[in-house]
Tab-separated table of C-alpha atoms in Angstrom:
chain	number	residue	atom	x	y	z
A	226	MET	CA	-5.973	28.752	-20.242
A	227	LYS	CA	-2.522	29.941	-21.795
A	228	ARG	CA	-0.348	27.105	-22.840
A	229	GLN	CA	2.549	28.450	-20.788
A	230	LEU	CA	0.336	28.128	-17.360
A	231	LEU	CA	-0.996	24.977	-17.693
A	232	ASP	CA	1.975	23.492	-18.346
A	233	PHE	CA	3.715	25.127	-15.318
A	234	TRP	CA	1.046	24.125	-12.742
A	235	VAL	CA	0.945	20.420	-14.265
A	236	GLY	CA	4.675	20.408	-14.070
A	237	LEU	CA	4.097	21.850	-10.304
A	238	PHE	CA	2.107	19.247	-9.835
A	239	VAL	CA	3.755	16.151	-10.919
A	240	ALA	CA	7.084	17.753	-8.852
A	241	LEU	CA	5.496	17.539	-6.098
A	242	GLY	CA	4.142	13.787	-6.831
A	243	ILE	CA	7.528	12.721	-7.094
A	244	ALA	CA	8.814	14.621	-4.107
A	245	ALA	CA	5.716	13.144	-2.042
A	246	LEU	CA	6.857	9.463	-3.554
A	247	VAL	CA	10.622	10.753	-2.814
A	248	PHE	CA	9.371	11.245	1.032
A	249	LEU	CA	7.681	8.226	1.798
A	250	SER	CA	10.353	5.839	0.310
A	251	LEU	CA	13.326	7.816	2.167
A	252	ARG	CA	11.903	9.433	5.476
A	253	VAL	CA	9.109	7.440	6.161
A	254	ALA	CA	10.345	4.160	4.963
A	255	ASN	CA	14.195	4.549	6.041
A	256	LEU	CA	15.036	3.409	2.377
A	257	THR	CA	18.594	4.769	3.366
A	258	GLY	CA	19.119	2.259	5.933
A	259	LEU	CA	21.353	-0.756	5.444
A	260	ASP	CA	22.337	-1.196	1.862
A	261	ASP	CA	23.200	-5.462	1.474
A	262	GLY	CA	25.892	-4.714	-0.808
A	263	SER	CA	28.430	-3.729	2.081
A	264	ALA	CA	27.455	-6.852	4.233
A	265	TYR	CA	28.414	-10.277	4.843
A	266	SER	CA	26.504	-13.513	5.645
A	267	VAL	CA	27.235	-15.379	8.825
A	268	LEU	CA	24.873	-18.165	9.909
A	269	ALA	CA	24.088	-19.402	13.284
A	270	GLU	CA	22.018	-22.116	14.671
A	271	PHE	CA	19.667	-22.035	17.129
A	272	ASP	CA	17.200	-25.270	18.678
A	273	ASN	CA	14.339	-22.324	19.103
A	274	ILE	CA	13.812	-19.086	17.393
A	275	GLY	CA	10.727	-17.792	18.748
A	276	GLY	CA	8.658	-15.509	17.295
A	277	LEU	CA	12.142	-13.906	15.419
A	278	LYS	CA	11.494	-12.451	11.760
A	279	VAL	CA	13.173	-12.175	8.614
A	280	ARG	CA	14.267	-8.687	8.747
A	281	ALA	CA	14.469	-8.643	12.272
A	282	PRO	CA	17.565	-6.448	13.916
A	283	VAL	CA	20.418	-7.466	15.050
A	284	LYS	CA	21.947	-5.741	17.310
A	285	SER	CA	25.674	-4.990	19.473
A	286	ALA	CA	25.567	-2.848	22.675
A	287	GLY	CA	22.604	-1.550	21.500
A	288	VAL	CA	23.502	-0.341	17.993
A	289	THR	CA	21.872	-2.424	15.083
A	290	VAL	CA	24.898	-3.871	12.683
A	291	GLY	CA	22.673	-6.116	10.579
A	292	ARG	CA	19.362	-8.010	9.763
A	293	VAL	CA	18.201	-11.424	9.659
A	294	SER	CA	18.234	-12.102	6.051
A	295	ASP	CA	16.858	-15.833	5.786
A	296	ILE	CA	15.537	-18.256	8.620
A	297	ASP	CA	15.980	-22.095	7.535
A	298	TYR	CA	15.073	-25.433	9.309
A	299	ASP	CA	18.328	-27.894	9.265
A	300	THR	CA	16.450	-31.530	8.835
A	301	VAL	CA	19.157	-33.739	10.063
A	302	GLN	CA	19.971	-31.496	13.486
A	303	HIS	CA	16.498	-30.090	13.251
A	304	LYS	CA	17.565	-26.563	14.402
A	305	ALA	CA	16.877	-22.985	12.951
A	306	VAL	CA	19.242	-21.976	10.790
A	307	VAL	CA	19.356	-18.101	10.615
A	308	THR	CA	21.362	-16.265	8.000
A	309	VAL	CA	22.470	-13.247	9.595
A	310	ALA	CA	23.457	-10.177	7.375
A	311	ILE	CA	26.496	-8.005	8.901
A	312	ASP	CA	27.308	-4.695	8.007
A	313	SER	CA	30.649	-4.727	6.999
A	314	ARG	CA	31.915	-2.113	8.647
A	315	TYR	CA	31.380	-4.096	11.334
A	316	GLN	CA	33.836	-7.182	12.434
A	317	PHE	CA	33.047	-9.959	15.396
A	318	SER	CA	35.976	-12.299	16.392
A	319	THR	CA	34.905	-16.022	15.292
A	320	ASP	CA	33.629	-16.728	19.390
A	321	THR	CA	31.388	-14.430	18.842
A	322	SER	CA	28.081	-15.804	20.713
A	323	MET	CA	24.384	-15.134	19.187
A	324	SER	CA	21.246	-14.799	21.887
A	325	ILE	CA	17.427	-14.657	20.033
A	326	LEU	CA	16.456	-11.191	22.879
A	327	THR	CA	13.018	-9.309	23.351
A	328	SER	CA	12.996	-5.720	23.314
A	329	GLY	CA	10.934	-5.023	26.548
A	330	LEU	CA	8.557	-7.864	27.429
A	331	LEU	CA	6.207	-8.704	24.649
A	332	GLY	CA	7.834	-6.959	22.272
A	333	GLU	CA	9.786	-7.794	19.136
A	334	GLN	CA	12.734	-10.429	18.978
A	335	TYR	CA	15.914	-9.686	18.260
A	336	ILE	CA	19.719	-11.193	17.648
A	337	GLY	CA	22.635	-9.903	20.192
A	338	ILE	CA	26.008	-10.368	19.515
A	339	GLN	CA	28.399	-10.337	21.989
A	340	THR	CA	32.154	-10.054	21.110
A	341	GLY	CA	34.349	-12.907	21.894
A	342	SER	CA	38.259	-12.384	22.428
A	343	ASP	CA	39.819	-14.313	19.313
A	344	SER	CA	42.156	-12.902	16.784
A	345	GLU	CA	40.725	-14.203	14.372
A	346	MET	CA	37.187	-12.311	12.510
A	347	LEU	CA	34.436	-13.594	11.023
A	348	GLN	CA	34.084	-14.205	7.472
A	349	ASP	CA	31.554	-14.270	4.702
A	350	GLY	CA	29.350	-18.012	5.433
A	351	ASP	CA	31.211	-18.298	8.205
A	352	LEU	CA	29.048	-20.559	11.510
A	353	VAL	CA	28.584	-18.910	14.775
A	354	TRP	CA	28.869	-21.658	17.456
A	355	LEU	CA	27.474	-20.219	20.321
A	356	THR	CA	24.105	-19.130	20.352
A	357	SER	CA	21.407	-19.102	22.920
A	358	SER	CA	17.296	-19.107	22.203
A	359	ALA	CA	14.841	-17.706	22.105
A	360	MET	CA	12.909	-16.997	25.752
A	361	VAL	CA	9.462	-18.336	24.988
A	362	LEU	CA	7.146	-17.096	27.669
A	363	GLU	CA	5.037	-20.347	27.739
A	364	ASN	CA	8.773	-22.702	29.007
A	365	LEU	CA	9.177	-20.187	31.331
A	366	ILE	CA	6.019	-20.171	33.180
A	367	GLY	CA	5.676	-23.570	32.704
A	368	GLU	CA	9.046	-24.051	34.354
A	369	PHE	CA	8.139	-20.846	37.406
A	370	LEU	CA	5.317	-23.259	37.836
A	371	PHE	CA	6.946	-26.440	37.735
A	372	SER	CA	9.619	-25.002	40.895
A	373	LYS	CA	7.027	-23.620	42.809
A	374	ALA	CA	5.095	-27.205	43.079
A	375	LYS	CA	8.506	-28.891	43.904
A	376	GLU	CA	8.700	-25.970	46.849
A	377	GLY	CA	5.028	-27.166	48.037
A	378	THR	CA	5.976	-30.920	47.999
A	379	GLY	CA	9.461	-30.159	49.592
A	380	ASP	CA	8.061	-27.677	52.297
A	381	THR	CA	5.336	-31.046	53.268
A	382	GLU	CA	8.473	-33.484	53.362
A	383	ALA	CA	10.238	-31.415	56.027
A	384	GLN	CA	7.691	-31.406	58.012
B	1127	MET	CA	-53.019	-22.737	-21.774
B	1128	SER	CA	-51.263	-21.389	-24.326
B	1129	ASP	CA	-51.682	-18.073	-21.897
B	1130	TYR	CA	-49.972	-20.269	-18.942
B	1131	LEU	CA	-47.089	-21.487	-20.615
B	1132	GLN	CA	-46.694	-17.623	-22.183
B	1133	ARG	CA	-46.593	-16.158	-18.487
B	1134	VAL	CA	-44.003	-19.052	-17.583
B	1135	SER	CA	-41.371	-18.866	-20.234
B	1136	GLY	CA	-42.076	-14.591	-20.035
B	1137	PHE	CA	-41.376	-15.195	-15.682
B	1138	PHE	CA	-38.351	-17.046	-17.325
B	1139	GLN	CA	-37.112	-14.528	-20.056
B	1140	ALA	CA	-37.438	-11.353	-17.236
B	1141	LEU	CA	-35.269	-13.273	-14.968
B	1142	GLY	CA	-32.518	-14.086	-17.689
B	1143	ARG	CA	-32.881	-10.592	-18.886
B	1144	PRO	CA	-30.354	-8.784	-16.856
B	1145	VAL	CA	-28.262	-11.122	-16.729
B	1146	THR	CA	-27.613	-11.495	-20.367
B	1147	GLU	CA	-27.470	-7.479	-20.584
B	1148	GLN	CA	-24.950	-7.521	-17.646
B	1149	LEU	CA	-22.902	-9.900	-19.894
B	1150	VAL	CA	-23.058	-7.922	-22.465
B	1151	ALA	CA	-21.910	-4.898	-21.113
B	1152	LEU	CA	-18.995	-6.458	-19.417
B	1153	GLY	CA	-18.181	-7.704	-23.321
B	1154	ARG	CA	-18.244	-4.044	-24.550
B	1155	ALA	CA	-16.649	-2.990	-21.811
B	1156	ALA	CA	-13.530	-5.483	-22.505
B	1157	ARG	CA	-13.907	-4.410	-26.189
B	1158	PHE	CA	-13.631	-0.709	-25.432
B	1159	PHE	CA	-10.653	-1.444	-22.800
B	1160	VAL	CA	-8.594	-3.639	-25.667
B	1161	GLU	CA	-9.482	-0.206	-28.241
B	1162	VAL	CA	-8.535	2.502	-25.714
B	1163	ILE	CA	-4.783	0.643	-24.603
B	1164	LEU	CA	-4.561	0.600	-28.693
B	1165	ALA	CA	-5.481	3.829	-29.122
B	1166	SER	CA	-3.011	4.869	-25.739
B	1167	GLY	CA	-0.087	5.273	-28.260
B	1168	ILE	CA	-1.255	8.966	-29.019
B	1169	CYS	CA	-0.154	9.671	-25.698
B	1170	LEU	CA	3.287	9.317	-26.752
B	1171	ARG	CA	2.746	10.821	-29.990
B	1172	ARG	CA	0.856	14.025	-28.605
B	1173	PRO	CA	2.350	14.734	-24.815
B	1174	GLY	CA	0.057	18.142	-25.471
B	1175	LEU	CA	-2.933	16.638	-25.215
B	1176	VAL	CA	-2.586	14.733	-21.833
B	1177	VAL	CA	-0.605	17.470	-20.205
B	1178	ARG	CA	-4.202	19.176	-20.632
B	1179	GLU	CA	-6.062	16.297	-19.259
B	1180	MET	CA	-3.985	15.665	-16.086
B	1181	TYR	CA	-4.456	19.725	-15.512
B	1182	PHE	CA	-8.233	18.829	-15.490
B	1183	ILE	CA	-7.361	15.680	-13.379
B	1184	GLY	CA	-4.763	15.838	-11.181
B	1185	VAL	CA	-3.728	19.567	-10.836
B	1186	MET	CA	-7.716	20.298	-10.061
B	1187	SER	CA	-8.089	17.562	-7.791
B	1188	LEU	CA	-5.009	18.847	-5.577
B	1189	VAL	CA	-6.860	21.084	-3.550
B	1190	ILE	CA	-9.776	18.293	-2.310
B	1191	ILE	CA	-6.386	15.682	-1.963
B	1192	LEU	CA	-4.538	18.060	0.356
B	1193	VAL	CA	-7.805	19.142	2.129
B	1194	SER	CA	-8.651	15.457	3.534
B	1195	GLY	CA	-5.457	14.264	3.520
B	1196	LEU	CA	-4.383	17.081	6.573
B	1197	PHE	CA	-8.159	15.920	8.267
B	1198	VAL	CA	-7.608	12.249	8.000
B	1199	GLY	CA	-4.759	12.363	9.105
B	1200	LEU	CA	-5.485	14.888	12.254
B	1201	VAL	CA	-8.439	12.336	12.773
B	1202	LEU	CA	-6.398	9.348	12.681
B	1203	GLY	CA	-3.503	10.868	14.846
B	1204	LEU	CA	-6.525	11.527	17.658
B	1205	GLN	CA	-8.111	8.344	17.629
B	1206	MET	CA	-5.202	6.474	17.193
B	1207	TYR	CA	-3.843	7.842	20.257
B	1208	ASP	CA	-6.561	8.052	22.302
B	1209	THR	CA	-6.890	4.189	22.054
B	1210	LEU	CA	-3.340	3.177	22.296
B	1211	GLU	CA	-2.505	5.178	25.520
B	1212	ARG	CA	-4.900	2.843	27.179
B	1213	PHE	CA	-2.167	0.059	26.676
B	1214	GLY	CA	0.370	3.054	27.358
B	1215	SER	CA	2.168	2.546	24.018
B	1216	GLY	CA	0.801	5.770	23.016
B	1217	ASP	CA	4.174	6.683	21.585
B	1218	ILE	CA	3.671	4.189	18.414
B	1219	VAL	CA	1.029	6.229	17.247
B	1220	GLY	CA	3.208	7.886	14.165
B	1221	MET	CA	3.868	4.248	13.142
B	1222	VAL	CA	0.100	3.628	12.925
B	1223	VAL	CA	-0.914	6.277	11.286
B	1224	ALA	CA	1.787	5.864	8.523
B	1225	LEU	CA	1.136	2.148	8.168
B	1226	SER	CA	-2.585	2.774	7.576
B	1227	LEU	CA	-2.267	5.452	5.191
B	1228	VAL	CA	0.465	3.864	3.151
B	1229	ARG	CA	-1.397	0.526	3.397
B	1230	GLU	CA	-5.204	1.074	2.638
B	1231	LEU	CA	-6.563	5.042	3.657
B	1232	GLY	CA	-4.499	6.774	1.172
B	1233	PRO	CA	-4.882	4.367	-1.940
B	1234	VAL	CA	-8.224	3.715	-0.825
B	1235	LEU	CA	-9.843	7.696	0.020
B	1236	SER	CA	-7.736	8.988	-3.076
B	1237	ALA	CA	-8.690	6.553	-5.518
B	1238	LEU	CA	-12.868	7.636	-4.284
B	1239	LEU	CA	-11.983	11.167	-3.746
B	1240	ILE	CA	-10.528	11.058	-7.425
B	1241	SER	CA	-13.540	9.588	-8.985
B	1242	SER	CA	-15.916	11.789	-7.576
B	1243	ARG	CA	-14.220	14.779	-8.192
B	1244	ALA	CA	-12.283	13.890	-11.825
B	1245	GLY	CA	-13.865	10.754	-13.132
B	1246	SER	CA	-17.830	12.421	-12.749
B	1247	ALA	CA	-16.474	15.449	-14.603
B	1248	VAL	CA	-14.699	12.818	-17.262
B	1249	THR	CA	-18.185	11.060	-17.876
B	1250	ALA	CA	-19.941	13.824	-17.736
B	1251	GLU	CA	-17.320	15.663	-20.300
B	1252	ILE	CA	-17.539	12.825	-22.744
B	1253	GLY	CA	-20.795	12.222	-22.399
B	1254	LEU	CA	-22.110	15.536	-23.656
B	1255	MET	CA	-19.510	15.696	-26.337
B	1256	LYS	CA	-21.666	12.490	-27.553
B	1257	THR	CA	-25.252	14.039	-26.971
B	1258	THR	CA	-23.930	17.101	-28.627
B	1259	GLU	CA	-22.713	14.797	-31.233
B	1260	GLN	CA	-19.099	16.048	-31.707
B	1261	LEU	CA	-17.965	12.203	-31.667
B	1262	THR	CA	-19.426	11.491	-34.471
B	1263	ALA	CA	-18.368	14.583	-36.365
B	1264	MET	CA	-15.159	14.055	-35.096
B	1265	GLU	CA	-15.685	10.495	-36.846
B	1266	MET	CA	-16.703	12.079	-40.270
B	1267	MET	CA	-13.574	14.074	-40.015
B	1268	ALA	CA	-11.609	11.037	-40.095
B	1269	ILE	CA	-10.798	11.703	-36.289
B	1270	GLN	CA	-10.891	8.661	-34.233
B	1271	PRO	CA	-13.223	9.923	-31.091
B	1272	VAL	CA	-11.582	6.900	-29.251
B	1273	ALA	CA	-7.556	8.215	-29.765
B	1274	ARG	CA	-8.445	11.708	-30.099
B	1275	VAL	CA	-10.854	11.973	-26.389
B	1276	VAL	CA	-10.705	8.736	-24.433
B	1277	ALA	CA	-6.808	7.816	-25.062
B	1278	PRO	CA	-5.231	11.048	-23.188
B	1279	ARG	CA	-8.078	11.239	-20.409
B	1280	PHE	CA	-6.874	7.602	-19.973
B	1281	CYS	CA	-3.223	8.039	-19.724
B	1282	ALA	CA	-3.685	11.219	-17.724
B	1283	GLY	CA	-5.820	9.937	-14.951
B	1284	ILE	CA	-3.292	7.151	-14.612
B	1285	LEU	CA	-0.682	9.549	-14.106
B	1286	SER	CA	-2.475	11.754	-11.927
B	1287	VAL	CA	-3.457	9.077	-9.676
B	1288	PRO	CA	-0.793	7.456	-8.215
B	1289	LEU	CA	1.109	11.080	-7.506
B	1290	LEU	CA	-2.262	12.584	-5.601
B	1291	THR	CA	-1.971	9.335	-3.886
B	1292	ALA	CA	1.224	9.797	-2.634
B	1293	ILE	CA	0.893	13.658	-1.704
B	1294	PHE	CA	-2.626	12.339	0.135
B	1295	ASN	CA	-0.538	10.160	2.302
B	1296	VAL	CA	2.202	12.920	3.205
B	1297	VAL	CA	-0.248	15.110	3.683
B	1298	GLY	CA	-1.979	12.781	6.192
B	1299	ILE	CA	1.376	11.977	7.588
B	1300	PHE	CA	2.214	16.056	8.613
B	1301	GLY	CA	-1.474	15.482	10.165
B	1302	GLY	CA	-0.659	12.877	12.240
B	1303	TYR	CA	2.372	14.265	13.013
B	1304	LEU	CA	0.782	18.234	13.934
B	1305	VAL	CA	-1.998	16.081	16.077
B	1306	ALA	CA	0.562	13.851	17.807
B	1307	VAL	CA	3.604	16.179	18.395
B	1308	HIS	CA	1.950	19.628	18.696
B	1309	LEU	CA	-1.405	18.883	20.318
B	1310	LEU	CA	-0.575	15.584	22.412
B	1311	GLY	CA	3.017	15.864	23.051
B	1312	VAL	CA	4.427	12.768	21.569
B	1313	ASP	CA	8.537	13.399	21.206
B	1314	THR	CA	9.251	14.232	17.708
B	1315	GLY	CA	12.507	11.511	17.257
B	1316	THR	CA	10.013	8.915	18.654
B	1317	PHE	CA	7.422	9.479	16.271
B	1318	TRP	CA	9.770	9.598	13.618
B	1319	SER	CA	12.048	6.596	14.407
B	1320	GLN	CA	9.040	4.522	15.240
B	1321	MET	CA	7.231	5.213	11.651
B	1322	GLU	CA	11.044	4.407	10.292
B	1323	SER	CA	11.281	0.823	12.136
B	1324	ALA	CA	7.839	-0.289	10.825
B	1325	VAL	CA	7.265	0.955	7.924
B	1326	ASP	CA	9.285	-1.300	5.173
B	1327	PHE	CA	9.684	0.031	1.681
B	1328	ARG	CA	8.809	-3.008	-0.356
B	1329	MET	CA	6.032	-4.394	1.321
B	1330	ASP	CA	4.474	-0.939	2.414
B	1331	VAL	CA	5.158	1.910	0.060
B	1332	VAL	CA	5.450	-0.158	-3.293
B	1333	ASN	CA	2.290	-1.888	-2.079
B	1334	GLY	CA	0.786	0.977	-1.615
B	1335	PHE	CA	1.800	2.066	-5.349
B	1336	ILE	CA	0.783	-0.902	-7.024
B	1337	LYS	CA	-2.488	-0.278	-5.385
B	1338	SER	CA	-2.701	2.873	-6.686
B	1339	VAL	CA	-1.810	2.389	-9.770
B	1340	PHE	CA	-4.682	-0.326	-10.450
B	1341	PHE	CA	-7.415	1.424	-8.643
B	1342	ALA	CA	-6.102	4.631	-11.179
B	1343	VAL	CA	-6.646	2.132	-14.138
B	1344	ALA	CA	-10.138	1.121	-12.372
B	1345	ILE	CA	-11.579	4.548	-12.254
B	1346	ILE	CA	-10.782	6.474	-15.178
B	1347	PHE	CA	-11.761	3.414	-17.476
B	1348	ILE	CA	-14.785	3.133	-15.257
B	1349	ALA	CA	-15.355	6.832	-15.906
B	1350	VAL	CA	-14.361	7.315	-19.879
B	1351	PHE	CA	-16.473	4.314	-20.716
B	1352	GLN	CA	-19.572	5.588	-19.015
B	1353	GLY	CA	-19.105	9.182	-20.967
B	1354	PHE	CA	-18.642	7.077	-24.080
B	1355	HIS	CA	-21.922	4.771	-23.926
B	1356	ALA	CA	-24.230	6.673	-22.265
B	1357	THR	CA	-27.016	7.252	-23.728
B	1358	ALA	CA	-27.380	10.344	-26.422
B	1359	THR	CA	-29.816	12.476	-24.005
B	1360	ALA	CA	-29.575	14.847	-21.036
B	1361	GLU	CA	-31.037	12.090	-18.699
B	1362	GLY	CA	-28.667	9.468	-19.943
B	1363	VAL	CA	-25.578	11.745	-19.254
B	1364	SER	CA	-26.579	12.234	-15.679
B	1365	LEU	CA	-27.475	8.204	-15.274
B	1366	ALA	CA	-23.950	7.630	-16.470
B	1367	THR	CA	-22.922	9.962	-14.313
B	1368	THR	CA	-23.870	8.946	-11.021
B	1369	GLN	CA	-22.454	4.991	-12.679
B	1370	THR	CA	-19.880	6.131	-12.507
B	1371	VAL	CA	-19.281	7.570	-8.773
B	1372	VAL	CA	-21.239	4.489	-7.704
B	1373	LYS	CA	-19.472	2.090	-9.656
B	1374	SER	CA	-16.043	3.481	-8.583
B	1375	ALA	CA	-16.635	3.529	-5.634
B	1376	LEU	CA	-17.661	-0.292	-5.516
B	1377	VAL	CA	-15.150	-1.558	-7.686
B	1378	VAL	CA	-12.140	0.273	-5.677
B	1379	LEU	CA	-14.056	-1.435	-2.594
B	1380	GLY	CA	-13.583	-4.896	-3.581
B	1381	MET	CA	-10.526	-4.557	-5.947
B	1382	ASP	CA	-8.847	-3.114	-1.769
B	1383	PHE	CA	-9.749	-6.543	-0.780
B	1384	VAL	CA	-8.181	-9.188	-3.378
B	1385	LEU	CA	-4.866	-6.969	-3.790
B	1386	THR	CA	-4.303	-6.947	-0.025
B	1387	ALA	CA	-5.432	-10.309	0.313
B	1388	PHE	CA	-2.558	-10.835	-2.899
B	1389	MET	CA	-0.111	-8.650	-0.852
B	1390	PHE	CA	-0.323	-9.225	2.423
B	1391	ARG	CA	-1.064	-13.771	2.561
B	1392	GLY	CA	2.447	-13.743	3.307
B	1393	ILE	CA	2.710	-12.386	6.592
C-alpha cells in the first residue's frame, strides 16, 4: 500500500480516537462544569450529615452554585464539618443558612442554601452558623411511631 | 524395590514438571518483556514502522469495534430500560449505559475483540516469520529482530488499544441514545443530563482509560511473546495463535478484577 494512503488512514484513526476521548471527557463527564479556580470555600457544621458525599451539589433556589469539597469530623464538638466550594460568581450574606436536603424521597443528598438579609457577604474560610441536619428516614419513622403510640395511650386515658 | 522407588519418583517428577515448566515460561516472558521495553527506543527513531503497524492493529480493527460497540450500546439500552422501568426510573438509562460502558464494558470488550482480531494476527505473522527463518536471517544481517519486528508492533498496540476503547465507548453511548430516545421515548435532555451528572471525569473516564492502557500492554505483549517463542512449525504457529487468544482473554478478565478492586475501593 502507498505510504501516503497508509498515513492518511492511521491519521484518521488517531483523530477519531482523540475526538472520542474529548467527547467522553467533555460531553459525558461534563468536565466543563465548575472549575475550582474561581471558587471560595465556606465551612459549615452539621449535627448529622446523613448520606452526604464529597462532590455533592450545593444548590440555591434549585441552581447548582457549588460543590461539597471536603467532609471532616470535629472531635471536640462531635460534629461533622463540611467544606463547601462556592462559585465566586455567587455571593451569599453571612447569616446564610444551610440545610441538607434530599432530591426525591430516597434520592441523592445535597446542600440547600437559603440566603439571609445581612449586608456583609461570606468570605473565603468563613463558618456558616445556621445549619439544619439531614433528615434520617429511620429517625423520622421512629418519631412517627412514638407519636402514634403516645396518641394511643392518650386516648385510653381519656376514656 | 528399586522399581517401586522409581515409580514413586517418576510420579513426583510428573507432578513437578508442569510447575517448573510454567515457572521457566514466566521467567522467559519477564526477560522478553524487559528486552522489548529496552528495544522500544526504535519506535521514536523510526515512527514509520509504528504507523505501518498501527494501520494493521488500529485501522483494521475499526470496523469490528464500531459494529460491536453500537450493538452493545443498543442491547444495554434495551435491557437496562426494561429493568429500570419496573422501578419507575427508566429515565436514568443514559447514566447506566454510560457508566457501565466507560467503567467496564468498553475497556474489557474492546480488549477481547482486539486480541482476537489483531493479537492473533500479530502472533501468526511473527510465528510465520520465525518458521520461514526470516528472524534468523535478520540476525545474520545484524538487524535485531526484537527491535525491528517486535517493538514497533508493541508500541503500535499500546497506542491503538486506548483509542479503540474510546471509540467503542462513544459508539456504545450513541447506541444507547438511539434505543432510549428514538425507540423507547426517553427525553433527550434527561438522557444527557443524567449521564453528565453521574459520570465523573477522574473516577470513571480516567480510570477506564488507565484500564485500557493496562489491557493494551497485556494483550499485545502476549501476542508478540507467543509469536516470537512459537515452535517453528506450522503446528507450533497455530498453537501459538490459539494460546494468544485464550491467554489474552484470561489475563484481561483477571486483571480487570484487580484493577477495579484498586480503583473503586474508595467508594
